[in-house]
Short mmCIF file of C-alpha atoms in Angstrom, two decimals:
data_model
loop_
_atom_site.label_atom_id
_atom_site.label_comp_id
_atom_site.label_asym_id
_atom_site.label_seq_id
_atom_site.Cartn_x
_atom_site.Cartn_y
_atom_site.Cartn_z
CA UNK E 941 -9.54 -6.74 -5.09
CA UNK E 942 -11.38 -6.80 -1.88
CA UNK E 943 -12.01 -3.08 -0.15
CA UNK E 944 -10.70 -4.91 3.07
CA UNK E 945 -7.46 -5.64 1.38
CA UNK E 946 -6.62 -2.15 1.93
CA UNK E 947 -5.25 -0.84 5.52
CA UNK E 948 -6.29 2.74 6.38
CA UNK E 949 -4.58 4.23 9.60
CA UNK E 950 -6.73 7.46 10.24
CA UNK E 951 -4.12 8.55 12.93
CA UNK E 952 -1.31 8.42 10.84
CA UNK E 953 0.68 11.63 9.43
CA UNK E 954 0.25 10.26 5.73
CA UNK E 955 -3.02 11.37 4.47
CA UNK E 956 -5.51 8.85 3.61
CA UNK E 957 -5.41 9.31 -0.15
CA UNK E 958 -1.81 8.75 0.12
CA UNK E 959 -1.98 5.74 2.02
CA UNK E 960 -4.23 4.35 -0.55
CA UNK E 961 -2.01 5.40 -3.51
CA UNK E 962 1.01 3.65 -1.62
CA UNK E 963 -0.84 0.63 -0.82
CA UNK E 964 -2.59 -0.15 -4.34
CA UNK E 965 1.07 0.77 -6.19
CA UNK E 966 2.49 -1.36 -3.93
CA UNK E 967 0.20 -4.54 -4.75
CA UNK E 968 0.75 -3.74 -8.51
CA UNK E 969 4.18 -3.60 -8.36
CA UNK E 970 4.31 -7.08 -6.19
CA UNK E 971 2.01 -8.88 -9.19
CA UNK E 972 -0.69 -9.03 -6.49
CA UNK E 973 -3.02 -7.21 -8.72
CA UNK E 974 -2.49 -8.67 -12.41
CA UNK E 975 -3.58 -6.64 -15.47
CA UNK E 976 -7.28 -6.13 -15.72
CA UNK E 977 -7.88 -6.48 -12.18
CA UNK E 978 -10.92 -4.49 -11.17
CA UNK E 979 -10.60 -2.25 -8.18
CA UNK E 980 -13.60 -1.77 -5.85
CA UNK E 981 -15.85 0.83 -6.45
CA UNK E 982 -14.91 4.59 -4.75
CA UNK E 983 -18.19 3.80 -2.46
CA UNK E 984 -17.27 0.50 -1.54
CA UNK E 985 -14.07 1.59 -0.33
CA UNK E 986 -15.49 4.45 1.19
CA UNK E 987 -17.88 2.39 3.21
CA UNK E 988 -15.73 -0.19 4.19
CA UNK E 989 -13.43 2.05 5.89
CA UNK E 990 -15.78 4.90 6.89
CA UNK E 991 -14.01 7.64 4.76
CA UNK E 992 -15.11 10.30 2.70
CA UNK E 993 -15.62 9.15 -0.88
CA UNK E 994 -13.50 12.38 -2.30
CA UNK E 995 -10.45 11.00 -0.68
CA UNK E 996 -10.81 7.60 -2.55
CA UNK E 997 -11.60 9.26 -5.89
CA UNK E 998 -8.47 11.65 -5.45
CA UNK E 999 -6.40 8.33 -4.62
CA UNK E 1000 -7.97 6.64 -7.71
CA UNK E 1001 -7.26 10.01 -10.03
CA UNK E 1002 -3.86 9.97 -8.77
CA UNK E 1003 -2.93 6.39 -9.68
CA UNK E 1004 -4.55 6.88 -13.14
CA UNK E 1005 -2.45 9.97 -13.82
CA UNK E 1006 0.65 7.99 -12.50
CA UNK E 1007 -0.46 5.16 -14.90
CA UNK E 1008 -1.16 2.27 -12.87
CA UNK E 1009 -4.96 2.14 -13.48
CA UNK E 1010 -7.25 2.95 -16.20
CA UNK E 1011 -11.18 3.96 -16.36
CA UNK E 1012 -13.23 1.59 -18.33
CA UNK E 1013 -16.78 2.69 -18.90
CA UNK E 1014 -19.20 0.47 -17.20
CA UNK E 1015 -16.61 -1.18 -15.22
CA UNK E 1016 -14.78 1.13 -13.17
CA UNK E 1017 -11.07 1.28 -12.32
CA UNK E 1018 -8.78 -1.55 -13.55
CA UNK E 1019 -4.93 -2.13 -13.39
CA UNK E 1020 -3.45 -1.04 -16.75
CA UNK E 1021 -1.62 -4.05 -18.17
CA UNK E 1022 1.96 -1.85 -18.76
CA UNK E 1023 1.91 -0.85 -14.79
CA UNK E 1024 1.35 -4.70 -13.63
CA UNK E 1025 4.85 -5.95 -14.61
CA UNK E 1026 6.24 -7.08 -11.41
CA UNK E 1027 9.00 -5.67 -10.20
CA UNK E 1028 12.32 -7.07 -9.20
CA UNK E 1029 12.47 -7.69 -5.22
CA UNK E 1030 15.53 -5.50 -5.12
CA UNK E 1031 13.22 -2.59 -6.41
CA UNK E 1032 10.58 -3.46 -4.14
CA UNK E 1033 12.94 -3.67 -1.09
CA UNK E 1034 14.47 -0.35 -2.06
CA UNK E 1035 10.80 1.07 -1.54
CA UNK E 1036 11.06 0.14 2.15
CA UNK E 1037 14.29 1.52 2.77
CA UNK E 1038 13.08 4.88 4.27
CA UNK E 1039 10.84 2.79 6.82
CA UNK E 1040 13.73 0.28 7.61
CA UNK E 1041 16.01 3.32 8.34
CA UNK E 1042 13.37 4.69 10.77
CA UNK E 1043 12.93 1.27 12.35
CA UNK E 1044 16.89 1.11 12.78
CA UNK E 1045 16.90 4.59 14.40
CA UNK E 1046 14.22 3.83 16.84
CA UNK E 1047 15.87 0.47 17.59
CA UNK E 1048 18.83 2.33 18.70
CA UNK E 1049 17.34 4.63 20.67
CA UNK E 1050 15.47 1.92 22.57
CA UNK E 1051 18.93 0.16 22.80
CA UNK E 1052 17.54 -3.04 20.87
CA UNK E 1053 20.03 -5.35 19.19
CA UNK E 1054 19.26 -6.86 15.76
CA UNK E 1055 18.43 -10.23 17.39
CA UNK E 1056 15.85 -8.47 19.30
CA UNK E 1057 14.27 -6.64 16.58
CA UNK E 1058 14.11 -9.30 14.10
CA UNK E 1059 12.49 -11.84 16.80
CA UNK E 1060 9.50 -9.03 17.07
CA UNK E 1061 9.69 -8.61 13.09
CA UNK E 1062 9.44 -12.53 12.66
CA UNK E 1063 5.61 -12.88 13.79
CA UNK E 1064 4.77 -9.58 12.15
CA UNK E 1065 6.03 -11.10 8.93
CA UNK E 1066 4.54 -14.27 9.20
CA UNK E 1067 1.06 -13.13 10.27
CA UNK E 1068 -1.59 -13.06 7.35
CA UNK E 1069 -3.90 -9.71 7.27
#
């Protein structure tokens, strides 16, 4: 996994360590980080995103506590075998429900219809980051 695979939004109300935890957990749930995938070091992530290394360390520790990662001496953090079972798409979509609910609420406040929202969403989904 490349440290640039993470997207950090400093202005987000969600703390940076939680952004990291959420993104890595989603990558594992989607099967994009198979068992044994080595994560970039704390220093690599911190340097790539100009953030405090303690923030990255906190995120990795939480992922380790939650059973997503394991620390291997001399190799760093890797995805645990049992954590890397790809979740069904229904479960992965369910994780988006709060965000989609907020999107719908804001679209209604802006008096945008379904077609307008999906037309705006399509290029964003097709864009490769």
